[in-house]
Coordinates of C-alpha atoms in Angstrom, one line a residue:
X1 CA 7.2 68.3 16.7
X2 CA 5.7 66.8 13.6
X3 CA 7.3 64.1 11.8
X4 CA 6.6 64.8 7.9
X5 CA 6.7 61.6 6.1
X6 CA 9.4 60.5 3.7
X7 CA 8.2 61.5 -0.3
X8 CA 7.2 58.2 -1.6
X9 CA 7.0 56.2 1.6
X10 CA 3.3 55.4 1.8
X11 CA 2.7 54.6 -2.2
X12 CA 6.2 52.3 -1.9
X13 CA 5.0 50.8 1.2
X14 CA 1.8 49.7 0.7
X15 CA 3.0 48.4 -2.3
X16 CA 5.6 46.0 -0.2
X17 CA 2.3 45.7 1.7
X18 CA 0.3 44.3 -0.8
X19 CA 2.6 42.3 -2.4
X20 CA 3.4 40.3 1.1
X21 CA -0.4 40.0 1.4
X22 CA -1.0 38.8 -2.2
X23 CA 2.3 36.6 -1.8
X24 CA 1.0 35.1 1.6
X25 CA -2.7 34.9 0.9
X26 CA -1.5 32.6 -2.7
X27 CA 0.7 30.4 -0.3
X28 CA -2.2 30.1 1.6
X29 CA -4.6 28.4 -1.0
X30 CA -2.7 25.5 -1.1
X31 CA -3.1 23.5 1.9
X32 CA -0.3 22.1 3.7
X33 CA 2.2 24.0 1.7
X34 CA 4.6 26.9 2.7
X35 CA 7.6 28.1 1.2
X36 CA 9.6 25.5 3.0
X37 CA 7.5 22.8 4.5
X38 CA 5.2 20.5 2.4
X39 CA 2.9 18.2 5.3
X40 CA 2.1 15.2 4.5
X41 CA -0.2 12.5 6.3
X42 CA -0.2 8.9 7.1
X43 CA -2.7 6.7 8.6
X44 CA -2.1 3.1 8.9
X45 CA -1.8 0.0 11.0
X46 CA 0.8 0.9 14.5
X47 CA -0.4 -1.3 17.1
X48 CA -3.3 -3.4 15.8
X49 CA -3.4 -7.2 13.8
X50 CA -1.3 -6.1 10.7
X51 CA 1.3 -3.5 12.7
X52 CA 3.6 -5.8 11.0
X53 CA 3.2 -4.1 8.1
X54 CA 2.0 -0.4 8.8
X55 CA 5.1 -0.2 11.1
X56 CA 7.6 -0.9 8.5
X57 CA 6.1 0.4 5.9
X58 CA 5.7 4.0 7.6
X59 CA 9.1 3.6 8.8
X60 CA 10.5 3.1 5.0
X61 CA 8.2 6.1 3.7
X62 CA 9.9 8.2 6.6
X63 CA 13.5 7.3 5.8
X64 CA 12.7 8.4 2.4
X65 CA 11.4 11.7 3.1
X66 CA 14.4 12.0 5.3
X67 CA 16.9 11.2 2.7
X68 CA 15.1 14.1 0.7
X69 CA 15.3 16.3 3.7
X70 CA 18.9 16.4 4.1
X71 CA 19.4 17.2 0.8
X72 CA 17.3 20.1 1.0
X73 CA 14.1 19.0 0.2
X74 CA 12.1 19.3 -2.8
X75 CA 12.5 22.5 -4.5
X76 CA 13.5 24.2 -1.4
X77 CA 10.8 22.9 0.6
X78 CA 10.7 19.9 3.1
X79 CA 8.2 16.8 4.2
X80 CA 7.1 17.3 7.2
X81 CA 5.8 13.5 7.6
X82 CA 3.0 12.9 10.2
X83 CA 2.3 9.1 10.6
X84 CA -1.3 8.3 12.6
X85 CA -2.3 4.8 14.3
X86 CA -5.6 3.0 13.0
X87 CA -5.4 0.0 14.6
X88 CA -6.6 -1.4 11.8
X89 CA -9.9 -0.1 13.0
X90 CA -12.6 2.3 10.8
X91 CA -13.2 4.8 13.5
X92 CA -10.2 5.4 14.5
X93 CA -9.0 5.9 10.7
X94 CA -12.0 8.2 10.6
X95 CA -10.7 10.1 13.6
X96 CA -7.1 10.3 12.7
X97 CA -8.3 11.7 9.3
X98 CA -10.7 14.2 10.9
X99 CA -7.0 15.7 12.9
X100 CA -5.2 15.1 9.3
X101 CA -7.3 17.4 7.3
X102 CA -8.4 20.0 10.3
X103 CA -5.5 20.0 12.7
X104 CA -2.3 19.6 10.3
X105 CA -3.5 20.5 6.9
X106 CA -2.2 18.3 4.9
X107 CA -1.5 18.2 1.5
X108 CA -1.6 14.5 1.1
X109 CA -1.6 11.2 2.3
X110 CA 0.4 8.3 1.8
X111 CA 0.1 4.8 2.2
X112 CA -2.9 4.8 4.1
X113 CA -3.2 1.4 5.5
X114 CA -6.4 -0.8 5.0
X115 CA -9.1 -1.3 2.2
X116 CA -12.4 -0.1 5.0
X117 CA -10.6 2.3 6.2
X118 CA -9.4 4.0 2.6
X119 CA -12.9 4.2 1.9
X120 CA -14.3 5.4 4.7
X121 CA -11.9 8.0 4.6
X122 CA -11.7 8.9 1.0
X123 CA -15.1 10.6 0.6
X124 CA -14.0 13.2 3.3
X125 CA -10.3 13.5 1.9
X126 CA -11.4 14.5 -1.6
X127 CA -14.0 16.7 -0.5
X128 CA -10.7 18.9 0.9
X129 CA -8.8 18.3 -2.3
X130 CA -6.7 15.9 -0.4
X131 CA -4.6 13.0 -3.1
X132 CA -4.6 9.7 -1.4
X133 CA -1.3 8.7 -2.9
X134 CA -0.5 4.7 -3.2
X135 CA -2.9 3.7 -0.2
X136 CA -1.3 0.2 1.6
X137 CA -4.2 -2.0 -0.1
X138 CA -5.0 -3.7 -3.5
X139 CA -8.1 -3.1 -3.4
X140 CA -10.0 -1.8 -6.9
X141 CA -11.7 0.9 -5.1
X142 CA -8.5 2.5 -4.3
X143 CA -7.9 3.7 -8.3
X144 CA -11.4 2.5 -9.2
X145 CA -13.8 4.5 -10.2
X146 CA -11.3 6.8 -11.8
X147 CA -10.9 9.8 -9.5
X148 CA -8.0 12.6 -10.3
X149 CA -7.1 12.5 -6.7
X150 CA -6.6 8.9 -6.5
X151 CA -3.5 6.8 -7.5
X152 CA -2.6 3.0 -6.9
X153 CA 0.3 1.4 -6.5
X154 CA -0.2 -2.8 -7.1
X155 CA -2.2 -5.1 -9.2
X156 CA -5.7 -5.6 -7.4
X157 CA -7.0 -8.4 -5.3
X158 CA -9.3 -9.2 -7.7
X159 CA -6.7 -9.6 -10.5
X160 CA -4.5 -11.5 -8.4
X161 CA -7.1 -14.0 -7.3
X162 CA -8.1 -14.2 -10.9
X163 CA -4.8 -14.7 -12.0
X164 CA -4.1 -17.6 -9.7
X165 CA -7.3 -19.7 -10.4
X166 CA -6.6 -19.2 -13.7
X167 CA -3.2 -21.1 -12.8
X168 CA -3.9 -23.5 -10.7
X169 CA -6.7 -25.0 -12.8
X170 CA -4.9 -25.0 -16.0
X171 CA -1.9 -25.3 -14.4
X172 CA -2.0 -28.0 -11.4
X173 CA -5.5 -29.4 -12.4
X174 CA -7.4 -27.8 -9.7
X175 CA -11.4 -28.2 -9.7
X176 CA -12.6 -27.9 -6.8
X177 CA -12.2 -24.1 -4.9
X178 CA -12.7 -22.5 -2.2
X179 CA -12.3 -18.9 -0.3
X180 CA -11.9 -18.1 3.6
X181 CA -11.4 -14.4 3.8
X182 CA -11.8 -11.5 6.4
X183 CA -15.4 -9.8 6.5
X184 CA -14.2 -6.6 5.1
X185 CA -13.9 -4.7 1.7
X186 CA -10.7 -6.1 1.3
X187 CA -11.8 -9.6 2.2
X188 CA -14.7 -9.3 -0.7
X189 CA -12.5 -8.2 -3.3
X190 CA -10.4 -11.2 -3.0
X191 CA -14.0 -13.4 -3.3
X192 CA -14.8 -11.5 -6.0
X193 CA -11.9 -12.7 -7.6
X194 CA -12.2 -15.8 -7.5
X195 CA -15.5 -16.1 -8.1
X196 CA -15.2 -14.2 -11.2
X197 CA -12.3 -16.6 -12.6
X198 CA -14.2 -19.3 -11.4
X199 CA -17.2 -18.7 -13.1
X200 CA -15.4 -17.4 -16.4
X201 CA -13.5 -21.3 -16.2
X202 CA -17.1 -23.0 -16.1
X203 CA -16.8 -23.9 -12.8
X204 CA -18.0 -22.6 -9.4
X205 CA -16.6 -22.1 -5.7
X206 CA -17.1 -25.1 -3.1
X207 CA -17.8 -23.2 -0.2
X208 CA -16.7 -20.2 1.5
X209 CA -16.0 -19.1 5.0
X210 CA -16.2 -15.4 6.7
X211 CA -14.2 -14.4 9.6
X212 CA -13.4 -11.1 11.4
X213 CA -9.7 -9.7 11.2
X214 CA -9.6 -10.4 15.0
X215 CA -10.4 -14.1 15.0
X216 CA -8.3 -16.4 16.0
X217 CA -10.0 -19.9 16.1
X218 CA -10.3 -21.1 12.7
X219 CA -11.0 -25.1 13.6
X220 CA -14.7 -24.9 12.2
X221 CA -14.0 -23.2 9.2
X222 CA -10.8 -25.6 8.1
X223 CA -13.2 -28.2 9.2
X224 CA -15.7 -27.1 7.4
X225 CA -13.8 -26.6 3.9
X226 CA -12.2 -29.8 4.2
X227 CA -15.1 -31.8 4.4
X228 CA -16.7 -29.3 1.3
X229 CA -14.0 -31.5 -0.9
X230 CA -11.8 -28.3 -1.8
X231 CA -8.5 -29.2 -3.4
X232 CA -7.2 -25.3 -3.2
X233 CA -8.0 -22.7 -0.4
X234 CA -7.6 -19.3 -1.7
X235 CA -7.3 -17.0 1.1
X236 CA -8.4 -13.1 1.6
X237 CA -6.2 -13.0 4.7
X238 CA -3.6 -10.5 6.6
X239 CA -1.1 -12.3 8.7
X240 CA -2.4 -13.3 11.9
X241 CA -4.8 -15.0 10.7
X242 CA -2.9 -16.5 7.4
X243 CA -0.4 -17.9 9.8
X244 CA -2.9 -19.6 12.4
X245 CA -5.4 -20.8 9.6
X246 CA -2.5 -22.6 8.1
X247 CA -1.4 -23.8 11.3
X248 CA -4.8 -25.4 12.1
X249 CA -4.9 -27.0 8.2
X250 CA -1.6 -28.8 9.1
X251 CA -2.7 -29.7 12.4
X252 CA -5.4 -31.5 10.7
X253 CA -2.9 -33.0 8.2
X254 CA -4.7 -31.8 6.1
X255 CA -2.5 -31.0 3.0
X256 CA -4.5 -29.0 0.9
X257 CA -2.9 -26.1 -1.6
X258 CA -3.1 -22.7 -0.6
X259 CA -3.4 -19.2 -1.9
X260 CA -2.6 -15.4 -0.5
X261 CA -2.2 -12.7 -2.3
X262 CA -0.3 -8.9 -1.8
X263 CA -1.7 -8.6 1.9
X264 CA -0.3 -12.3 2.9
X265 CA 3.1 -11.9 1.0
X266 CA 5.4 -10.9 4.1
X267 CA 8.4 -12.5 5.9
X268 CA 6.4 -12.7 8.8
X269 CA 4.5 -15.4 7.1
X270 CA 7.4 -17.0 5.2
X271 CA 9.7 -17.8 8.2
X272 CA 7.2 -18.8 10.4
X273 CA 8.9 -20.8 13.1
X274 CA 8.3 -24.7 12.7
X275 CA 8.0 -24.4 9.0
X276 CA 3.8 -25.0 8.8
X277 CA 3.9 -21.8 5.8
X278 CA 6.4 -24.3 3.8
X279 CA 4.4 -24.9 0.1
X280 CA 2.2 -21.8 1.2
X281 CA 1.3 -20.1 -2.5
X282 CA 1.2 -16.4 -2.8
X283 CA 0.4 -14.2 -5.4
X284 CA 2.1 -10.4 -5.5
X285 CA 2.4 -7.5 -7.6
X286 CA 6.0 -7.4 -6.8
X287 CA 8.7 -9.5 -6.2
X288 CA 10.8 -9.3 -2.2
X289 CA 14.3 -8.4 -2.8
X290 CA 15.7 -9.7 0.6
X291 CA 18.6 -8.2 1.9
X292 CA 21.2 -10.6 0.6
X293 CA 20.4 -9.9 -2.7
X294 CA 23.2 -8.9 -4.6
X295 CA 22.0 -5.7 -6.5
X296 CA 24.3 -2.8 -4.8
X297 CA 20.9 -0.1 -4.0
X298 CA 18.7 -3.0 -2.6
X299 CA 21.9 -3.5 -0.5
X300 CA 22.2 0.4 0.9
X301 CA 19.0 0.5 1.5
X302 CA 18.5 -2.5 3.6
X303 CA 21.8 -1.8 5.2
X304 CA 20.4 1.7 6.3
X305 CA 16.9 0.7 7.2
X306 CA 18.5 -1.9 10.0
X307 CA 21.1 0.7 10.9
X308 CA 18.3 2.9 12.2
X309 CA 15.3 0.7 12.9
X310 CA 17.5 -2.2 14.5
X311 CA 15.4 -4.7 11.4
X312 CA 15.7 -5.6 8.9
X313 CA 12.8 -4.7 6.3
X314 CA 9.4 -6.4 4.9
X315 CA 8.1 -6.5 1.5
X316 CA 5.8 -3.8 2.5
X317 CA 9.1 -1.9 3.7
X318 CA 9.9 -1.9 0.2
X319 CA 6.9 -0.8 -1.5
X320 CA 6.4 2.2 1.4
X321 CA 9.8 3.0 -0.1
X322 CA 9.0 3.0 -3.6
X323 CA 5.8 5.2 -2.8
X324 CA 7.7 7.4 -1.2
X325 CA 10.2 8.2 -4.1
X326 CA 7.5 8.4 -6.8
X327 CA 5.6 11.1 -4.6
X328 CA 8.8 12.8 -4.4
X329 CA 9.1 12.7 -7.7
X330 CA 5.6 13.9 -8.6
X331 CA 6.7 16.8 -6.3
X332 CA 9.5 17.7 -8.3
X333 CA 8.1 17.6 -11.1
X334 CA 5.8 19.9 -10.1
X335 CA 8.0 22.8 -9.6
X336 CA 8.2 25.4 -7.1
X337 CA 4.4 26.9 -7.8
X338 CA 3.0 23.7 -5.9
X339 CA -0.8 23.1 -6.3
X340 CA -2.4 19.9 -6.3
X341 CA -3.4 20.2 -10.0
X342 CA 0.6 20.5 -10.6
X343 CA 1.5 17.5 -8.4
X344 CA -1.4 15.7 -10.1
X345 CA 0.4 16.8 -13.3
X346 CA 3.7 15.7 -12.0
X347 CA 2.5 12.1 -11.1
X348 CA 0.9 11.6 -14.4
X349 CA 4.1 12.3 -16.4
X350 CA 6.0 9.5 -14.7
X351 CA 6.0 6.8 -17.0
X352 CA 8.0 3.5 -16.9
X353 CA 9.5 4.4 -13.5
X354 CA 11.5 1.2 -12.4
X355 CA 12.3 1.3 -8.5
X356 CA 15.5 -0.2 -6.8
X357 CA 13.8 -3.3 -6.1
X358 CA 12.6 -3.9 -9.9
X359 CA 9.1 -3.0 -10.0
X360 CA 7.6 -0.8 -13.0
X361 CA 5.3 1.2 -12.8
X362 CA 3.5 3.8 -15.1
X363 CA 1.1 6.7 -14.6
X364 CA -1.1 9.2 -16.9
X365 CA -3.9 11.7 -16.8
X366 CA -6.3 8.6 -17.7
X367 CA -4.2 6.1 -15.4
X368 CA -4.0 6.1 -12.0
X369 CA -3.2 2.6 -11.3
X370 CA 0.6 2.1 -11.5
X371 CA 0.3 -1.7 -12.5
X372 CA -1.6 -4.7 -13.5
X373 CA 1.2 -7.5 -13.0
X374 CA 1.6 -10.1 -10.3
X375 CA 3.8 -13.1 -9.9
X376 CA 3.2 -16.3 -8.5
X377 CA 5.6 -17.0 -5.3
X378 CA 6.0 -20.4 -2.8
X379 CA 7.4 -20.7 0.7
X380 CA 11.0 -22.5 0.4
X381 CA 13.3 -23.4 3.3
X382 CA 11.7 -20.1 4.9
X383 CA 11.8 -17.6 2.0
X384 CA 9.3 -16.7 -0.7
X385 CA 10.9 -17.9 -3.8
X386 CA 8.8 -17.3 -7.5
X387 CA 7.1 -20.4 -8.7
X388 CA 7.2 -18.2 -12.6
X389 CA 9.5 -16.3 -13.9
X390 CA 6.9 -14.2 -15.9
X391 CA 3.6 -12.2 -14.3
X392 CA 0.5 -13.7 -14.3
X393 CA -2.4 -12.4 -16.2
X394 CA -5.7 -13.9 -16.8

């Protein structure tokens, strides 16, 4: 018996047909994006010399998402949040990115931890339309040269370091400066710094000192900068080795100022046990709200970032939060048809954006970099307390 087919049927369904295809085959131009999952990448510090910070800044980014989650996402699609371990090591950043763009397809990244690492990865990243949003380094080459797939979070390295010589010179008198920082991208842009403002102030650096990110014997350097004659030691270091270079200065009672910057500024350094980071300077692009402070949302958050970490959290806790928000934000803003030209359009429209902690920060389609200030702190009685009211330019 022969089945005649319905009048209609064939026309109407390959119609249905072909819209499902065209519906499907447009989802599937945008990478990492489905009607109701957005993925989105991380690949930072887990287990290596500055876990200390990758781990709770991750953590923060993932409540965040979370909170977003159970509220149904962003229009009607959730973060699916996948967080890889660097070690603070290049090659593995390079391999974790390789399974980012070709296993998980990501959309984005966030919070990428490390200046090498962000730019051995970038080049690969951009060349699959990937945004590396608010990478967890100051260095200029993370919104310098201007890319549309790059934004910053913080005042550079290089602006902080220039900001502080500027202060301690015409501030405290200093005349005589000098640098130990880490052999690395990140470790150069704090030199540069300082050289810069140096040299801009008639004067030049004392002497310098290189060391790896894994050192951890740092008697011949600190001998070797105090006898140089340096009255300030500014420092392109983490936290390991911030603490134990400190440690060995004191040892040598040696009393000498000296200066961090955004990679330094964590409790971890502040409350040190034995007090040797007490009178250690810092320079940030933001300002630590611990958890007694008063305001009522600095509160809940640190209230529910102990409640399900068992810790409570870091400075860079609080920036991984803040990221988190504005990319959320972008998102929205972006609307349902989700490309990466709309996110891109999204980010740029968020202007004066003050977080919970009291940070501003400002985008646009010819900025990228969400700001330029940084503020002077000083270890107190175990706490990083502002030395200035007002950021520090140069």
């Amino acid at each position: 018996m022969s089945v005649k087919p319905i009048k209609g049927w064939l026309p109407a369904a390959a119609g249905i047909l072909l819209m499902t295809t065209s519906f499907s085959c447009a989802a599937a131009t945008v990478r990492g994006v489905t009607d109701t999952e957005i993925v989105i990448g991380s690949i930072t510090d887990l287990s290596g010399v500055t876990a200390v910070q990758g781990v709770n800044n991750s953590d923060a980014v993932r409540m965040a998402f979370d909170e977003a989650n159970e509220k149904g996402g962003v229009n009607g699609r959730k973060i699916r949040f996948i967080v890889e371990d660097n070690q603070y090591q290049v090659p593995r950043a390079v391999q974790a990115m390789n399974k980012l763009l070709n296993n998980d397809n990501i959309f984005a990244t966030i919070d990428d931890g490390g200046t090498p690492m962000n730019d051995a990865n970038m080049p690969a990243q951009f060349a699959k339309n990937v945004p590396n949003m608010f990478p967890l380094t100051a260095a200029r080459s993370m919104y310098e040269p201007f890319n549309r797939l790059k934004f910053g979070q913080f005042a550079s390295y290089y602006d902080q370091m220039r900001a502080a010589v500027k202060y301690f010179a015409e501030k405290k008198g200093r005349k005589s400066f000098c640098v130990t920082y880490q052999d690395s991208d990140f470790g150069k842009d704090v030199l540069a710094g300082v050289v810069a403002e140096t040299g801009a102030l008639g004067m030049k650096v004392v002497e310098t000192t290189a060391h790896r990110p894994t050192d951890t014997d740092f008697n011949a350097p600190m001998s070797k900068l105090h006898d140089a004659g340096c009255d300030v030691v500014m420092m392109g270091t983490i936290v390991r080795d911030t603490n134990i270079i400190i440690q060995t200065a004191r040892k040598m009672n040696w009393d000498v100022d000296m200066v961090g910057q955004f990679a330094s500024y964590d409790t971890a350094v502040a409350s040190l046990p034995g007090g040797a980071t007490e009178g250690f300077y810092c320079m940030t692009p933001a300002l630590y709200a611990y958890p007694d402070d008063p305001r009522p949302a600095v509160q809940e958050f640190a209230k529910k970032y102990k409640a399900r970490y068992g810790r409570d959290p870091n400075f860079h806790g609080e920036v991984g939060y803040t990221a988190a928000h504005l990319v959320l934000l972008g998102l929205e803003r972006a609307g349902k048809d989700l490309t990466v030209d709309s996110f891109i359009t999204g980010m740029e429209t968020i202007h004066q954006y003050t977080d919970i902690f009291g940070a501003e920060l400002s985008f646009g389609p010819d900025q990228h970099h969400g700001s330029t200030r940084s503020f002077l702190t000083v270890v107190k009685d175990g706490r990083w307390v502002p030395v200035e009211d007002a950021a520090l330019g140069y």
